[in-house]
Amino acid sequence: MSLTNRYDFVLLFDVKDGNPNGDPDAGNLPRLDAETGHGLVTDVSLKRKVRNFVGMTKGEQPPFEIYVKEKAILNNQHKRAYAGIGREDLIAGDDKKRKGGNAVDDARQWMCRNFFDVRTFGAVMSTGINCGQVRGPVQITFARSINPIITQEHSITRMAVATEAEAEKQEGDNRTMGRKHTVPYGLYLAHGFVSSFLAKQTGFSEEDLELLWQALAQMFEHDRSAARGEMTTRGLYVFKHDSELGNAPAHVLFERVRTKLKEGVSAPRSFDDYDVAVEDANLPAGVTLLRKC
């Protein structure tokens, strides 16, 4: 069933003693706004967790396969699309032949039907074997911490070495030193948007939408690692519009979710150190607030 409503949502999550999204260009330090000190988590990181959750729960089976996954070779998926529409003859052909008919559009539709993340977030599939481009109906912003964060660096020791040469150099001590970066605590907030118009173009359905809400609410429960510490979804507030165009500006709705430190707290170390207020009275006409988490 296709979407007939616009949605805007607020995602609230936290991290304790972990690195929510390391920056590989900065020694894997937690990402932050250099001017304000607020922590950042990219939209790519959040969508990765949604992809992993859907792939795990749906067993990587159509129509819930995942296009962008670890170690994937994307052009191999494009070949499957042309085989799926019965145009294997165009796999090794040039792009002019593919664009001469409706093959690229047919391949793009095949990708949307079979891959959850293509019809949800969109994809650029015009590299190599051309399957076109898809603009996804679901968009997510960077997440930003409510307050500035600090990053801590910890020395860690491994009681082993990788090679005999290292063991000889250490005369049998066999230790390897390393570094680990963590955020003691950070509460992050991200905004998201769902367009019913783009959903019709990709085939993103009501079933897909419910799966998205489930993924956002539970994705951290199945993404545990020592490096990421304790991460938890603390709130998922969905504003449903009665119309496809929308009944209120997104920023007006987002301002109804307010988070602040409790009085007397200067260094938050848990979710209990915050007050979260959701103004759900007197919502704009045609807007309903759904609390998914």
Short mmCIF file of C-alpha atoms in Angstrom, two decimals:
data_model
loop_
_atom_site.label_atom_id
_atom_site.label_comp_id
_atom_site.label_asym_id
_atom_site.label_seq_id
_atom_site.Cartn_x
_atom_site.Cartn_y
_atom_site.Cartn_z
CA MET A 1 0.00 0.00 0.00
CA SER A 2 1.50 3.33 -1.09
CA LEU A 3 1.94 6.29 1.25
CA THR A 4 -0.61 9.10 1.23
CA ASN A 5 0.81 11.14 4.12
CA ARG A 6 3.88 13.23 4.80
CA TYR A 7 5.91 12.44 7.93
CA ASP A 8 8.54 14.36 9.89
CA PHE A 9 10.31 12.72 12.81
CA VAL A 10 12.71 13.37 15.66
CA LEU A 11 15.19 10.67 16.70
CA LEU A 12 16.80 10.89 20.13
CA PHE A 13 19.60 8.49 21.12
CA ASP A 14 22.55 8.42 23.48
CA VAL A 15 26.00 6.89 23.94
CA LYS A 16 27.80 6.02 27.15
CA ASP A 17 31.53 5.26 27.30
CA GLY A 18 31.78 4.65 23.58
CA ASN A 19 32.54 6.14 20.19
CA PRO A 20 29.25 6.60 18.32
CA ASN A 21 30.81 7.53 14.96
CA GLY A 22 34.58 7.79 14.57
CA ASP A 23 36.21 10.00 11.95
CA PRO A 24 38.81 7.98 9.96
CA ASP A 25 40.53 11.20 8.89
CA ALA A 26 41.10 12.16 12.52
CA GLY A 27 42.48 8.95 13.99
CA ASN A 28 38.93 7.64 14.52
CA LEU A 29 38.17 10.32 17.11
CA PRO A 30 34.46 10.88 17.78
CA ARG A 31 33.12 13.45 15.31
CA LEU A 32 32.42 16.91 16.65
CA ASP A 33 31.72 20.48 15.64
CA ALA A 34 35.11 22.17 16.09
CA GLU A 35 33.56 25.54 16.94
CA THR A 36 30.96 24.48 19.50
CA GLY A 37 32.24 21.12 20.73
CA HIS A 38 28.92 19.42 20.03
CA GLY A 39 29.17 15.79 18.96
CA LEU A 40 28.10 14.68 15.49
CA VAL A 41 26.89 11.40 14.02
CA THR A 42 26.52 11.32 10.24
CA ASP A 43 23.36 10.37 8.39
CA VAL A 44 25.41 7.65 6.66
CA SER A 45 26.15 6.04 10.03
CA LEU A 46 22.48 6.02 11.03
CA LYS A 47 21.36 4.61 7.67
CA ARG A 48 24.03 1.91 7.97
CA LYS A 49 22.43 0.73 11.19
CA VAL A 50 18.98 0.71 9.58
CA ARG A 51 20.35 -1.33 6.67
CA ASN A 52 21.99 -3.82 9.05
CA PHE A 53 18.80 -4.22 11.07
CA VAL A 54 16.63 -4.82 8.00
CA GLY A 55 19.15 -7.22 6.49
CA MET A 56 19.29 -9.18 9.75
CA THR A 57 15.54 -9.36 10.40
CA LYS A 58 14.49 -10.03 6.80
CA GLY A 59 17.24 -12.49 5.95
CA GLU A 60 18.46 -10.58 2.88
CA GLN A 61 15.50 -11.77 0.82
CA PRO A 62 13.56 -9.76 -1.78
CA PRO A 63 11.88 -7.34 -1.44
CA PHE A 64 14.10 -6.56 1.56
CA GLU A 65 17.58 -7.13 0.19
CA ILE A 66 20.23 -4.51 0.97
CA TYR A 67 22.07 -2.85 -1.91
CA VAL A 68 24.84 -1.04 0.00
CA LYS A 69 26.32 -3.61 2.35
CA GLU A 70 29.75 -4.57 3.56
CA LYS A 71 32.11 -5.77 0.81
CA ALA A 72 29.37 -5.51 -1.83
CA ILE A 73 30.23 -5.16 -5.52
CA LEU A 74 27.48 -2.87 -6.72
CA ASN A 75 27.79 -3.57 -10.44
CA ASN A 76 27.06 -7.24 -9.75
CA GLN A 77 23.67 -6.16 -8.42
CA HIS A 78 23.15 -4.10 -11.59
CA LYS A 79 23.78 -7.24 -13.66
CA ARG A 80 21.07 -9.00 -11.66
CA ALA A 81 18.66 -6.21 -12.52
CA TYR A 82 19.19 -6.61 -16.28
CA ALA A 83 18.92 -10.38 -15.94
CA GLY A 84 15.72 -9.86 -13.94
CA ILE A 85 14.10 -7.84 -16.73
CA GLY A 86 15.24 -10.30 -19.38
CA ARG A 87 17.85 -8.03 -20.96
CA GLU A 88 21.07 -9.93 -20.35
CA ASP A 89 22.13 -8.84 -23.83
CA LEU A 90 22.64 -5.29 -22.50
CA ILE A 91 24.91 -6.22 -19.59
CA ALA A 92 28.06 -6.11 -21.73
CA GLY A 93 26.75 -3.42 -24.08
CA ASP A 94 27.45 0.29 -24.04
CA ASP A 95 25.29 2.80 -22.24
CA LYS A 96 23.82 4.26 -25.44
CA LYS A 97 22.10 0.95 -26.18
CA ARG A 98 20.70 0.76 -22.66
CA LYS A 99 19.32 4.28 -22.83
CA GLY A 100 17.92 3.77 -26.33
CA GLY A 101 14.83 2.01 -24.99
CA ASN A 102 13.31 1.66 -21.55
CA ALA A 103 15.93 -0.74 -20.21
CA VAL A 104 17.49 1.68 -17.71
CA ASP A 105 14.07 2.63 -16.30
CA ASP A 106 13.05 -1.03 -16.10
CA ALA A 107 16.30 -1.90 -14.33
CA ARG A 108 15.83 0.98 -11.90
CA GLN A 109 12.32 -0.23 -11.07
CA TRP A 110 13.64 -3.77 -10.57
CA MET A 111 16.21 -2.43 -8.08
CA CYS A 112 13.50 -0.52 -6.21
CA ARG A 113 11.28 -3.60 -6.00
CA ASN A 114 14.01 -5.83 -4.61
CA PHE A 115 16.21 -3.60 -2.42
CA PHE A 116 14.80 -1.96 0.70
CA ASP A 117 17.51 0.68 0.98
CA VAL A 118 17.19 1.73 -2.67
CA ARG A 119 13.47 2.48 -2.41
CA THR A 120 13.95 4.01 1.06
CA PHE A 121 17.09 6.15 0.89
CA GLY A 122 17.68 6.25 -2.86
CA ALA A 123 20.88 5.37 -4.70
CA VAL A 124 23.17 6.43 -7.53
CA MET A 125 23.28 3.34 -9.76
CA SER A 126 24.65 4.92 -12.92
CA THR A 127 28.22 3.75 -12.40
CA GLY A 128 29.40 1.04 -14.76
CA ILE A 129 26.29 -0.91 -15.71
CA ASN A 130 23.68 1.83 -15.65
CA CYS A 131 20.54 1.30 -13.55
CA GLY A 132 19.78 5.00 -13.23
CA GLN A 133 19.41 7.10 -10.10
CA VAL A 134 16.81 7.04 -7.36
CA ARG A 135 15.93 9.87 -5.02
CA GLY A 136 14.79 8.30 -1.78
CA PRO A 137 11.65 9.36 0.10
CA VAL A 138 13.37 9.04 3.50
CA GLN A 139 16.04 11.58 4.41
CA ILE A 140 17.88 11.90 7.73
CA THR A 141 20.06 14.75 8.99
CA PHE A 142 23.31 14.54 10.92
CA ALA A 143 22.65 13.89 14.60
CA ARG A 144 24.02 16.57 16.94
CA SER A 145 24.55 16.24 20.68
CA ILE A 146 22.35 18.36 22.93
CA ASN A 147 25.39 19.62 24.85
CA PRO A 148 29.08 19.82 24.00
CA ILE A 149 30.91 16.53 24.49
CA ILE A 150 34.41 15.69 25.58
CA THR A 151 36.47 12.87 24.14
CA GLN A 152 38.67 10.68 26.29
CA GLU A 153 41.69 8.73 25.13
CA HIS A 154 42.49 5.44 26.86
CA SER A 155 45.65 3.36 26.61
CA ILE A 156 44.93 -0.33 26.15
CA THR A 157 47.22 -3.37 26.27
CA ARG A 158 47.03 -6.60 24.31
CA MET A 159 48.88 -9.46 25.99
CA ALA A 160 50.15 -10.80 22.67
CA VAL A 161 52.07 -9.76 19.57
CA ALA A 162 51.50 -10.56 15.93
CA THR A 163 54.91 -11.86 14.85
CA GLU A 164 57.94 -13.70 16.22
CA ALA A 165 60.06 -10.69 15.33
CA GLU A 166 58.03 -8.53 17.71
CA ALA A 167 58.38 -11.15 20.45
CA GLU A 168 62.15 -11.28 20.05
CA LYS A 169 62.33 -7.49 20.15
CA GLN A 170 60.43 -7.45 23.46
CA GLU A 171 62.43 -10.37 24.86
CA GLY A 172 59.29 -12.37 25.55
CA ASP A 173 57.22 -9.62 27.18
CA ASN A 174 54.82 -9.88 24.24
CA ARG A 175 52.64 -6.84 24.77
CA THR A 176 51.03 -4.51 22.24
CA MET A 177 49.91 -1.03 23.21
CA GLY A 178 46.98 0.76 21.63
CA ARG A 179 44.56 3.68 21.98
CA LYS A 180 40.81 3.83 22.40
CA HIS A 181 38.64 6.96 22.15
CA THR A 182 35.31 7.32 23.95
CA VAL A 183 32.64 9.86 24.81
CA PRO A 184 31.75 9.58 28.54
CA TYR A 185 28.15 10.47 27.71
CA GLY A 186 26.31 12.19 24.90
CA LEU A 187 22.63 12.63 24.05
CA TYR A 188 22.11 13.14 20.31
CA LEU A 189 19.18 14.40 18.26
CA ALA A 190 18.51 13.95 14.53
CA HIS A 191 15.64 15.00 12.28
CA GLY A 192 14.07 12.96 9.49
CA PHE A 193 11.60 13.41 6.66
CA VAL A 194 9.37 11.09 4.62
CA SER A 195 7.90 12.25 1.29
CA SER A 196 4.87 10.39 -0.05
CA PHE A 197 5.49 11.81 -3.53
CA LEU A 198 8.95 10.26 -3.74
CA ALA A 199 7.61 7.10 -2.08
CA LYS A 200 5.26 6.59 -5.03
CA GLN A 201 8.20 6.82 -7.41
CA THR A 202 10.24 4.17 -5.60
CA GLY A 203 7.43 1.91 -4.35
CA PHE A 204 8.16 2.67 -0.67
CA SER A 205 5.08 1.31 1.10
CA GLU A 206 3.28 1.45 4.45
CA GLU A 207 4.93 -1.89 5.29
CA ASP A 208 8.34 -0.38 4.54
CA LEU A 209 7.51 2.60 6.73
CA GLU A 210 6.62 0.42 9.71
CA LEU A 211 9.85 -1.50 9.22
CA LEU A 212 11.75 1.80 9.21
CA TRP A 213 10.19 2.83 12.54
CA GLN A 214 11.05 -0.57 14.00
CA ALA A 215 14.64 -0.29 12.77
CA LEU A 216 15.14 3.19 14.21
CA ALA A 217 13.74 2.08 17.57
CA GLN A 218 15.73 -1.17 17.83
CA MET A 219 18.83 -0.74 15.63
CA PHE A 220 21.26 -0.21 18.51
CA GLU A 221 20.06 -3.36 20.29
CA HIS A 222 21.67 -5.47 17.56
CA ASP A 223 24.73 -3.35 16.85
CA ARG A 224 26.69 -3.86 20.05
CA SER A 225 30.46 -3.54 20.21
CA ALA A 226 33.01 -2.57 22.84
CA ALA A 227 34.08 0.39 20.71
CA ARG A 228 30.59 1.89 20.54
CA GLY A 229 29.88 1.48 24.24
CA GLU A 230 26.21 1.59 25.23
CA MET A 231 24.00 3.18 22.58
CA THR A 232 20.23 3.37 22.99
CA THR A 233 17.30 4.93 21.16
CA ARG A 234 15.66 7.18 23.74
CA GLY A 235 12.83 8.63 21.68
CA LEU A 236 11.26 8.44 18.23
CA TYR A 237 8.62 11.11 17.77
CA VAL A 238 6.74 10.98 14.46
CA PHE A 239 4.58 13.85 13.19
CA LYS A 240 2.04 12.49 10.71
CA HIS A 241 0.39 14.94 8.33
CA ASP A 242 -3.12 14.34 7.03
CA SER A 243 -2.08 15.52 3.58
CA GLU A 244 0.74 14.66 1.21
CA LEU A 245 1.98 18.24 1.02
CA GLY A 246 1.94 18.60 4.79
CA ASN A 247 -0.09 20.64 7.27
CA ALA A 248 2.73 22.50 9.05
CA PRO A 249 6.40 23.37 8.46
CA ALA A 250 8.79 20.71 9.72
CA HIS A 251 10.84 23.12 11.85
CA VAL A 252 7.71 24.22 13.75
CA LEU A 253 7.00 20.61 14.67
CA PHE A 254 10.61 19.83 15.56
CA GLU A 255 10.61 22.72 18.04
CA ARG A 256 7.94 20.91 20.05
CA VAL A 257 10.54 18.35 21.20
CA ARG A 258 12.76 20.11 23.73
CA THR A 259 15.64 18.59 25.66
CA LYS A 260 17.65 20.26 28.40
CA LEU A 261 19.86 19.42 31.35
CA LYS A 262 18.22 19.12 34.72
CA GLU A 263 18.93 21.90 37.17
CA GLY A 264 22.22 21.44 38.96
CA VAL A 265 23.71 19.05 36.40
CA SER A 266 26.87 20.36 34.71
CA ALA A 267 28.45 17.14 33.42
CA PRO A 268 25.75 14.72 32.21
CA ARG A 269 26.57 11.06 32.53
CA SER A 270 23.17 9.42 31.92
CA PHE A 271 19.80 9.99 30.27
CA ASP A 272 18.37 10.70 33.74
CA ASP A 273 20.37 13.93 33.75
CA TYR A 274 18.05 15.35 31.07
CA ASP A 275 14.46 16.50 30.90
CA VAL A 276 12.69 15.78 27.61
CA ALA A 277 9.52 17.80 27.06
CA VAL A 278 7.20 17.06 24.13
CA GLU A 279 4.57 19.68 23.48
CA ASP A 280 1.73 17.54 22.16
CA ALA A 281 -1.17 19.86 23.00
CA ASN A 282 -2.68 22.16 20.40
CA LEU A 283 -0.89 20.59 17.47
CA PRO A 284 -1.45 22.28 14.08
CA ALA A 285 -4.64 21.15 12.39
CA GLY A 286 -4.07 17.99 10.39
CA VAL A 287 -0.98 16.86 12.35
CA THR A 288 -0.85 13.86 14.68
CA LEU A 289 2.03 12.98 17.00
CA LEU A 290 2.95 9.29 17.13
CA ARG A 291 5.40 8.10 19.79
CA LYS A 292 7.20 5.08 18.35
CA CYS A 293 9.69 4.76 21.18
#
